[in-house]
Amino acid sequence: MTSENVSESKSVESAEAVSAKSVDDQLIDELVHRAQAEWQSRPLDPVYPVVFIDAIHVKIRDGAVANRPIYVALAVTAEGRREILGLWAGDGG
């Protein structure tokens, strides 16, 4: 959930509401990092017939607020499925 612009505290609240169990920030952080690591190490197809690369500029707070590009690489497989190959934050815009 934190990757969808939801804070850890909101993630904890949502998890507790769904499961009726107490969830701490550390558990949410561990689950998000585990999912991120699995996604980053997944096998990719050897060939993608179509690859799109695009960017959107967003305001990011890293000490001060600055406009930075977020790049996305989106591919279409030979079977027609769409896959996000990667997301990157650029160094300014």
CSV table of N, CA, C and O in Angstrom, one decimal:
chain,number,residue,atom,x,y,z
A,1,MET,N,0.8,-1.2,0.0
A,1,MET,CA,0.0,0.0,0.0
A,1,MET,C,0.8,1.3,0.0
A,1,MET,O,0.4,2.3,-0.5
A,2,THR,N,2.0,1.2,0.6
A,2,THR,CA,2.8,2.4,0.6
A,2,THR,C,3.3,2.8,-0.8
A,2,THR,O,3.5,3.9,-1.0
A,3,SER,N,3.4,1.8,-1.7
A,3,SER,CA,3.7,2.1,-3.0
A,3,SER,C,2.6,2.8,-3.8
A,3,SER,O,2.8,3.4,-4.8
A,4,GLU,N,1.4,2.8,-3.2
A,4,GLU,CA,0.3,3.4,-3.8
A,4,GLU,C,0.0,4.8,-3.1
A,4,GLU,O,-1.1,5.2,-3.1
A,5,ASN,N,1.0,5.4,-2.6
A,5,ASN,CA,0.9,6.7,-1.9
A,5,ASN,C,0.1,6.6,-0.7
A,5,ASN,O,-0.7,7.6,-0.4
A,6,VAL,N,0.1,5.5,0.1
A,6,VAL,CA,-0.6,5.4,1.3
A,6,VAL,C,0.4,5.3,2.4
A,6,VAL,O,1.4,4.5,2.3
A,7,SER,N,0.3,6.1,3.4
A,7,SER,CA,1.3,6.1,4.5
A,7,SER,C,1.3,4.8,5.3
A,7,SER,O,0.3,4.0,5.2
A,8,GLU,N,2.4,4.5,6.0
A,8,GLU,CA,2.4,3.3,6.8
A,8,GLU,C,1.3,3.3,7.8
A,8,GLU,O,0.8,2.2,8.1
A,9,SER,N,1.1,4.4,8.5
A,9,SER,CA,0.0,4.4,9.5
A,9,SER,C,-1.4,4.1,8.9
A,9,SER,O,-2.1,3.4,9.5
A,10,LYS,N,-1.6,4.6,7.7
A,10,LYS,CA,-2.9,4.2,7.0
A,10,LYS,C,-2.9,2.8,6.6
A,10,LYS,O,-3.9,2.1,6.7
A,11,SER,N,-1.7,2.2,6.2
A,11,SER,CA,-1.6,0.8,5.9
A,11,SER,C,-1.9,0.0,7.1
A,11,SER,O,-2.6,-1.0,7.0
A,12,VAL,N,-1.4,0.4,8.3
A,12,VAL,CA,-1.7,-0.3,9.5
A,12,VAL,C,-3.1,-0.3,9.8
A,12,VAL,O,-3.7,-1.4,10.1
A,13,GLU,N,-3.8,0.8,9.7
A,13,GLU,CA,-5.2,1.0,10.0
A,13,GLU,C,-6.0,0.1,9.0
A,13,GLU,O,-6.9,-0.6,9.5
A,14,SER,N,-5.7,0.1,7.8
A,14,SER,CA,-6.4,-0.8,6.8
A,14,SER,C,-6.2,-2.2,7.1
A,14,SER,O,-7.2,-3.0,7.1
A,15,ALA,N,-5.0,-2.7,7.4
A,15,ALA,CA,-4.7,-4.1,7.7
A,15,ALA,C,-5.5,-4.5,8.9
A,15,ALA,O,-6.0,-5.6,9.0
A,16,GLU,N,-5.5,-3.7,10.0
A,16,GLU,CA,-6.2,-4.0,11.2
A,16,GLU,C,-7.7,-4.1,11.0
A,16,GLU,O,-8.4,-4.9,11.5
A,17,ALA,N,-8.2,-3.2,10.1
A,17,ALA,CA,-9.7,-3.2,9.8
A,17,ALA,C,-10.1,-4.5,9.1
A,17,ALA,O,-11.1,-5.1,9.4
A,18,VAL,N,-9.2,-4.9,8.2
A,18,VAL,CA,-9.5,-6.1,7.4
A,18,VAL,C,-9.3,-7.4,8.2
A,18,VAL,O,-10.2,-8.3,8.2
A,19,SER,N,-8.3,-7.5,9.0
A,19,SER,CA,-7.9,-8.7,9.7
A,19,SER,C,-8.4,-8.7,11.1
A,19,SER,O,-8.4,-9.8,11.7
A,20,ALA,N,-8.8,-7.6,11.7
A,20,ALA,CA,-9.3,-7.5,13.1
A,20,ALA,C,-8.1,-7.9,14.0
A,20,ALA,O,-8.3,-8.4,15.1
A,21,LYS,N,-6.9,-7.8,13.6
A,21,LYS,CA,-5.7,-8.1,14.4
A,21,LYS,C,-4.8,-6.8,14.4
A,21,LYS,O,-4.9,-6.0,13.5
A,22,SER,N,-4.0,-6.8,15.5
A,22,SER,CA,-3.1,-5.6,15.6
A,22,SER,C,-1.9,-5.8,14.7
A,22,SER,O,-1.3,-6.9,14.6
A,23,VAL,N,-1.6,-4.8,13.9
A,23,VAL,CA,-0.4,-4.8,13.0
A,23,VAL,C,0.4,-3.6,13.3
A,23,VAL,O,0.0,-2.5,13.5
A,24,ASP,N,1.8,-3.9,13.4
A,24,ASP,CA,2.7,-2.7,13.7
A,24,ASP,C,3.3,-2.2,12.4
A,24,ASP,O,3.4,-2.9,11.4
A,25,ASP,N,3.9,-1.1,12.5
A,25,ASP,CA,4.6,-0.4,11.3
A,25,ASP,C,5.7,-1.3,10.8
A,25,ASP,O,6.0,-1.4,9.6
A,26,GLN,N,6.4,-2.0,11.7
A,26,GLN,CA,7.6,-2.8,11.3
A,26,GLN,C,7.1,-4.0,10.4
A,26,GLN,O,7.8,-4.3,9.4
A,27,LEU,N,6.0,-4.6,10.7
A,27,LEU,CA,5.4,-5.7,9.9
A,27,LEU,C,5.1,-5.2,8.5
A,27,LEU,O,5.4,-5.8,7.5
A,28,ILE,N,4.4,-4.0,8.4
A,28,ILE,CA,4.0,-3.4,7.1
A,28,ILE,C,5.3,-3.1,6.3
A,28,ILE,O,5.3,-3.5,5.1
A,29,ASP,N,6.3,-2.5,7.0
A,29,ASP,CA,7.5,-2.2,6.3
A,29,ASP,C,8.2,-3.5,5.7
A,29,ASP,O,8.6,-3.5,4.6
A,30,GLU,N,8.2,-4.5,6.5
A,30,GLU,CA,8.8,-5.8,6.1
A,30,GLU,C,8.1,-6.4,4.9
A,30,GLU,O,8.7,-6.8,4.0
A,31,LEU,N,6.8,-6.4,5.0
A,31,LEU,CA,6.0,-7.0,3.9
A,31,LEU,C,6.1,-6.2,2.6
A,31,LEU,O,6.3,-6.8,1.5
A,32,VAL,N,6.2,-4.8,2.7
A,32,VAL,CA,6.4,-4.0,1.5
A,32,VAL,C,7.7,-4.3,0.9
A,32,VAL,O,7.9,-4.4,-0.3
A,33,HIS,N,8.8,-4.3,1.7
A,33,HIS,CA,10.1,-4.5,1.2
A,33,HIS,C,10.3,-5.9,0.6
A,33,HIS,O,10.9,-6.1,-0.4
A,34,ARG,N,9.6,-6.9,1.2
A,34,ARG,CA,9.7,-8.3,0.7
A,34,ARG,C,9.0,-8.4,-0.7
A,34,ARG,O,9.5,-8.9,-1.7
A,35,ALA,N,7.8,-7.7,-0.8
A,35,ALA,CA,7.1,-7.7,-2.1
A,35,ALA,C,7.9,-7.0,-3.2
A,35,ALA,O,8.0,-7.4,-4.3
A,36,GLN,N,8.5,-5.9,-2.8
A,36,GLN,CA,9.4,-5.1,-3.7
A,36,GLN,C,10.6,-5.9,-4.2
A,36,GLN,O,10.9,-5.9,-5.4
A,37,ALA,N,11.2,-6.6,-3.3
A,37,ALA,CA,12.4,-7.4,-3.6
A,37,ALA,C,12.0,-8.6,-4.6
A,37,ALA,O,12.7,-8.8,-5.6
A,38,GLU,N,10.8,-9.2,-4.3
A,38,GLU,CA,10.4,-10.3,-5.2
A,38,GLU,C,10.0,-9.7,-6.6
A,38,GLU,O,10.4,-10.3,-7.6
A,39,TRP,N,9.4,-8.5,-6.7
A,39,TRP,CA,9.1,-7.9,-7.9
A,39,TRP,C,10.3,-7.6,-8.7
A,39,TRP,O,10.4,-7.8,-9.9
A,40,GLN,N,11.3,-7.0,-8.0
A,40,GLN,CA,12.5,-6.6,-8.7
A,40,GLN,C,13.4,-7.8,-9.2
A,40,GLN,O,14.1,-7.6,-10.1
A,41,SER,N,13.2,-8.9,-8.6
A,41,SER,CA,14.0,-10.1,-9.0
A,41,SER,C,13.3,-11.1,-9.8
A,41,SER,O,13.8,-12.2,-10.1
A,42,ARG,N,12.1,-10.7,-10.3
A,42,ARG,CA,11.3,-11.6,-11.1
A,42,ARG,C,11.9,-11.8,-12.5
A,42,ARG,O,12.6,-10.9,-13.0
A,43,PRO,N,11.7,-13.0,-13.1
A,43,PRO,CA,12.3,-13.2,-14.4
A,43,PRO,C,11.5,-12.4,-15.5
A,43,PRO,O,10.3,-12.3,-15.4
A,44,LEU,N,12.2,-11.9,-16.4
A,44,LEU,CA,11.6,-11.1,-17.5
A,44,LEU,C,11.7,-12.0,-18.8
A,44,LEU,O,12.5,-12.9,-18.9
A,45,ASP,N,10.7,-11.7,-19.7
A,45,ASP,CA,10.7,-12.4,-21.0
A,45,ASP,C,12.0,-12.1,-21.7
A,45,ASP,O,12.5,-11.0,-21.6
A,46,PRO,N,12.5,-13.0,-22.6
A,46,PRO,CA,13.7,-12.7,-23.4
A,46,PRO,C,13.4,-11.6,-24.4
A,46,PRO,O,14.4,-10.9,-24.8
A,47,VAL,N,12.2,-11.5,-24.9
A,47,VAL,CA,11.9,-10.5,-25.9
A,47,VAL,C,10.5,-9.9,-25.6
A,47,VAL,O,9.6,-10.6,-25.3
A,48,TYR,N,10.4,-8.6,-25.8
A,48,TYR,CA,9.1,-7.9,-25.7
A,48,TYR,C,8.9,-7.2,-27.1
A,48,TYR,O,9.8,-6.3,-27.5
A,49,PRO,N,7.9,-7.5,-27.8
A,49,PRO,CA,7.7,-6.9,-29.1
A,49,PRO,C,7.5,-5.4,-29.1
A,49,PRO,O,7.8,-4.7,-30.0
A,50,VAL,N,6.9,-4.9,-28.0
A,50,VAL,CA,6.6,-3.5,-27.8
A,50,VAL,C,7.0,-3.0,-26.5
A,50,VAL,O,6.7,-3.6,-25.5
A,51,VAL,N,7.8,-1.9,-26.4
A,51,VAL,CA,8.2,-1.3,-25.1
A,51,VAL,C,7.9,0.2,-25.2
A,51,VAL,O,8.3,0.9,-26.1
A,52,PHE,N,7.2,0.7,-24.2
A,52,PHE,CA,6.9,2.1,-24.1
A,52,PHE,C,7.7,2.7,-22.9
A,52,PHE,O,7.8,2.0,-21.8
A,53,ILE,N,8.3,3.8,-23.1
A,53,ILE,CA,9.0,4.5,-22.0
A,53,ILE,C,8.4,5.9,-21.9
A,53,ILE,O,8.3,6.6,-22.9
A,54,ASP,N,8.0,6.3,-20.7
A,54,ASP,CA,7.3,7.6,-20.5
A,54,ASP,C,7.7,8.1,-19.2
A,54,ASP,O,8.3,7.4,-18.4
A,55,ALA,N,7.3,9.4,-18.9
A,55,ALA,CA,7.6,10.0,-17.6
A,55,ALA,C,6.5,10.9,-17.3
A,55,ALA,O,5.8,11.5,-18.1
A,56,ILE,N,6.3,11.1,-16.0
A,56,ILE,CA,5.4,12.1,-15.5
A,56,ILE,C,6.2,12.9,-14.4
A,56,ILE,O,7.0,12.4,-13.7
A,57,HIS,N,6.0,14.2,-14.4
A,57,HIS,CA,6.7,15.1,-13.4
A,57,HIS,C,5.7,15.2,-12.2
A,57,HIS,O,4.6,15.6,-12.3
A,58,VAL,N,6.3,15.0,-11.0
A,58,VAL,CA,5.5,15.1,-9.8
A,58,VAL,C,6.4,15.9,-8.8
A,58,VAL,O,7.6,16.0,-8.9
A,59,LYS,N,5.7,16.4,-7.8
A,59,LYS,CA,6.4,17.1,-6.7
A,59,LYS,C,6.8,16.1,-5.7
A,59,LYS,O,6.0,15.3,-5.2
A,60,ILE,N,8.1,16.0,-5.3
A,60,ILE,CA,8.6,15.1,-4.4
A,60,ILE,C,9.3,15.9,-3.3
A,60,ILE,O,10.1,16.8,-3.6
A,61,ARG,N,9.0,15.5,-2.0
A,61,ARG,CA,9.7,16.2,-0.9
A,61,ARG,C,10.9,15.3,-0.5
A,61,ARG,O,10.7,14.2,0.0
A,62,ASP,N,12.0,15.9,-0.7
A,62,ASP,CA,13.3,15.3,-0.3
A,62,ASP,C,14.1,16.4,0.4
A,62,ASP,O,15.0,16.9,-0.2
A,63,GLY,N,13.7,16.7,1.6
A,63,GLY,CA,14.2,17.9,2.2
A,63,GLY,C,13.4,19.1,1.8
A,63,GLY,O,12.6,19.7,2.5
A,64,ALA,N,13.5,19.5,0.5
A,64,ALA,CA,12.7,20.6,-0.1
A,64,ALA,C,11.8,19.9,-1.2
A,64,ALA,O,12.1,18.9,-1.7
A,65,VAL,N,10.7,20.6,-1.5
A,65,VAL,CA,9.8,20.1,-2.6
A,65,VAL,C,10.4,20.5,-3.9
A,65,VAL,O,10.9,21.6,-4.1
A,66,ALA,N,10.5,19.5,-4.8
A,66,ALA,CA,11.1,19.7,-6.1
A,66,ALA,C,10.3,18.9,-7.1
A,66,ALA,O,9.7,17.8,-6.8
A,67,ASN,N,10.2,19.4,-8.4
A,67,ASN,CA,9.6,18.6,-9.5
A,67,ASN,C,10.6,17.6,-9.9
A,67,ASN,O,11.7,18.0,-10.3
A,68,ARG,N,10.2,16.3,-10.0
A,68,ARG,CA,11.1,15.3,-10.5
A,68,ARG,C,10.3,14.4,-11.4
A,68,ARG,O,9.2,14.1,-11.2
A,69,PRO,N,11.0,13.9,-12.4
A,69,PRO,CA,10.3,12.9,-13.3
A,69,PRO,C,10.3,11.5,-12.7
A,69,PRO,O,11.3,11.1,-12.1
A,70,ILE,N,9.2,10.9,-12.9
A,70,ILE,CA,9.1,9.4,-12.6
A,70,ILE,C,8.9,8.7,-13.9
A,70,ILE,O,8.0,8.9,-14.7
A,71,TYR,N,9.9,7.9,-14.2
A,71,TYR,CA,10.0,7.2,-15.5
A,71,TYR,C,9.3,5.8,-15.3
A,71,TYR,O,9.5,5.2,-14.3
A,72,VAL,N,8.6,5.4,-16.4
A,72,VAL,CA,8.0,4.0,-16.4
A,72,VAL,C,8.4,3.3,-17.7
A,72,VAL,O,8.4,4.0,-18.7
A,73,ALA,N,8.8,2.1,-17.6
A,73,ALA,CA,9.0,1.3,-18.8
A,73,ALA,C,7.9,0.2,-18.8
A,73,ALA,O,7.8,-0.6,-17.9
A,74,LEU,N,7.0,0.3,-19.8
A,74,LEU,CA,5.9,-0.7,-19.9
A,74,LEU,C,6.1,-1.5,-21.2
A,74,LEU,O,6.4,-0.9,-22.2
A,75,ALA,N,5.9,-2.8,-21.1
A,75,ALA,CA,6.1,-3.7,-22.3
A,75,ALA,C,4.8,-4.5,-22.5
A,75,ALA,O,4.0,-4.7,-21.6
A,76,VAL,N,4.7,-4.9,-23.8
A,76,VAL,CA,3.6,-5.8,-24.2
A,76,VAL,C,4.3,-7.1,-24.6
A,76,VAL,O,5.3,-7.1,-25.4
A,77,THR,N,3.9,-8.2,-24.0
A,77,THR,CA,4.4,-9.5,-24.2
A,77,THR,C,4.0,-10.0,-25.6
A,77,THR,O,3.0,-9.5,-26.2
A,78,ALA,N,4.6,-11.1,-26.0
A,78,ALA,CA,4.1,-11.8,-27.3
A,78,ALA,C,2.7,-12.3,-27.2
A,78,ALA,O,2.0,-12.4,-28.2
A,79,GLU,N,2.2,-12.6,-26.0
A,79,GLU,CA,0.8,-13.0,-25.8
A,79,GLU,C,-0.1,-11.8,-25.6
A,79,GLU,O,-1.3,-12.0,-25.5
A,80,GLY,N,0.4,-10.6,-25.6
A,80,GLY,CA,-0.5,-9.4,-25.5
A,80,GLY,C,-0.7,-8.9,-24.1
A,80,GLY,O,-1.4,-8.0,-23.9
A,81,ARG,N,0.0,-9.5,-23.1
A,81,ARG,CA,-0.1,-9.0,-21.7
A,81,ARG,C,0.8,-7.8,-21.6
A,81,ARG,O,1.8,-7.7,-22.1
A,82,ARG,N,0.3,-6.8,-20.7
A,82,ARG,CA,1.1,-5.7,-20.4
A,82,ARG,C,1.9,-5.9,-19.1
A,82,ARG,O,1.3,-6.4,-18.2
A,83,GLU,N,3.1,-5.5,-19.1
A,83,GLU,CA,3.9,-5.7,-17.9
A,83,GLU,C,4.7,-4.4,-17.6
A,83,GLU,O,5.2,-3.8,-18.6
A,84,ILE,N,4.7,-4.0,-16.4
A,84,ILE,CA,5.6,-2.8,-16.0
A,84,ILE,C,7.0,-3.4,-15.8
A,84,ILE,O,7.2,-4.3,-14.9
A,85,LEU,N,7.9,-3.0,-16.6
A,85,LEU,CA,9.3,-3.5,-16.4
A,85,LEU,C,10.1,-2.7,-15.3
A,85,LEU,O,11.0,-3.3,-14.7
A,86,GLY,N,9.7,-1.5,-15.1
A,86,GLY,CA,10.4,-0.7,-14.1
A,86,GLY,C,9.9,0.7,-13.9
A,86,GLY,O,9.2,1.2,-14.8
A,87,LEU,N,10.2,1.2,-12.7
A,87,LEU,CA,9.9,2.6,-12.4
A,87,LEU,C,11.1,3.2,-11.8
A,87,LEU,O,11.8,2.6,-11.0
A,88,TRP,N,11.4,4.5,-12.2
A,88,TRP,CA,12.6,5.2,-11.7
A,88,TRP,C,12.3,6.6,-11.4
A,88,TRP,O,11.5,7.2,-12.2
A,89,ALA,N,12.8,7.2,-10.4
A,89,ALA,CA,12.7,8.6,-10.1
A,89,ALA,C,13.9,9.3,-10.7
A,89,ALA,O,15.1,8.9,-10.4
A,90,GLY,N,13.7,10.3,-11.5
A,90,GLY,CA,14.8,11.0,-12.1
A,90,GLY,C,15.4,12.1,-11.1
A,90,GLY,O,14.9,12.3,-10.0
A,91,ASP,N,16.4,12.8,-11.6
A,91,ASP,CA,17.1,13.7,-10.8
A,91,ASP,C,16.7,15.2,-11.0
A,91,ASP,O,17.5,16.1,-10.9
A,92,GLY,N,15.5,15.4,-11.3
A,92,GLY,CA,15.1,16.8,-11.5
A,92,GLY,C,14.5,17.0,-12.9
A,92,GLY,O,14.6,16.1,-13.8
A,93,GLY,N,13.8,18.1,-13.1
A,93,GLY,CA,13.2,18.2,-14.4
A,93,GLY,C,13.1,19.6,-14.8
A,93,GLY,O,13.5,20.4,-15.4
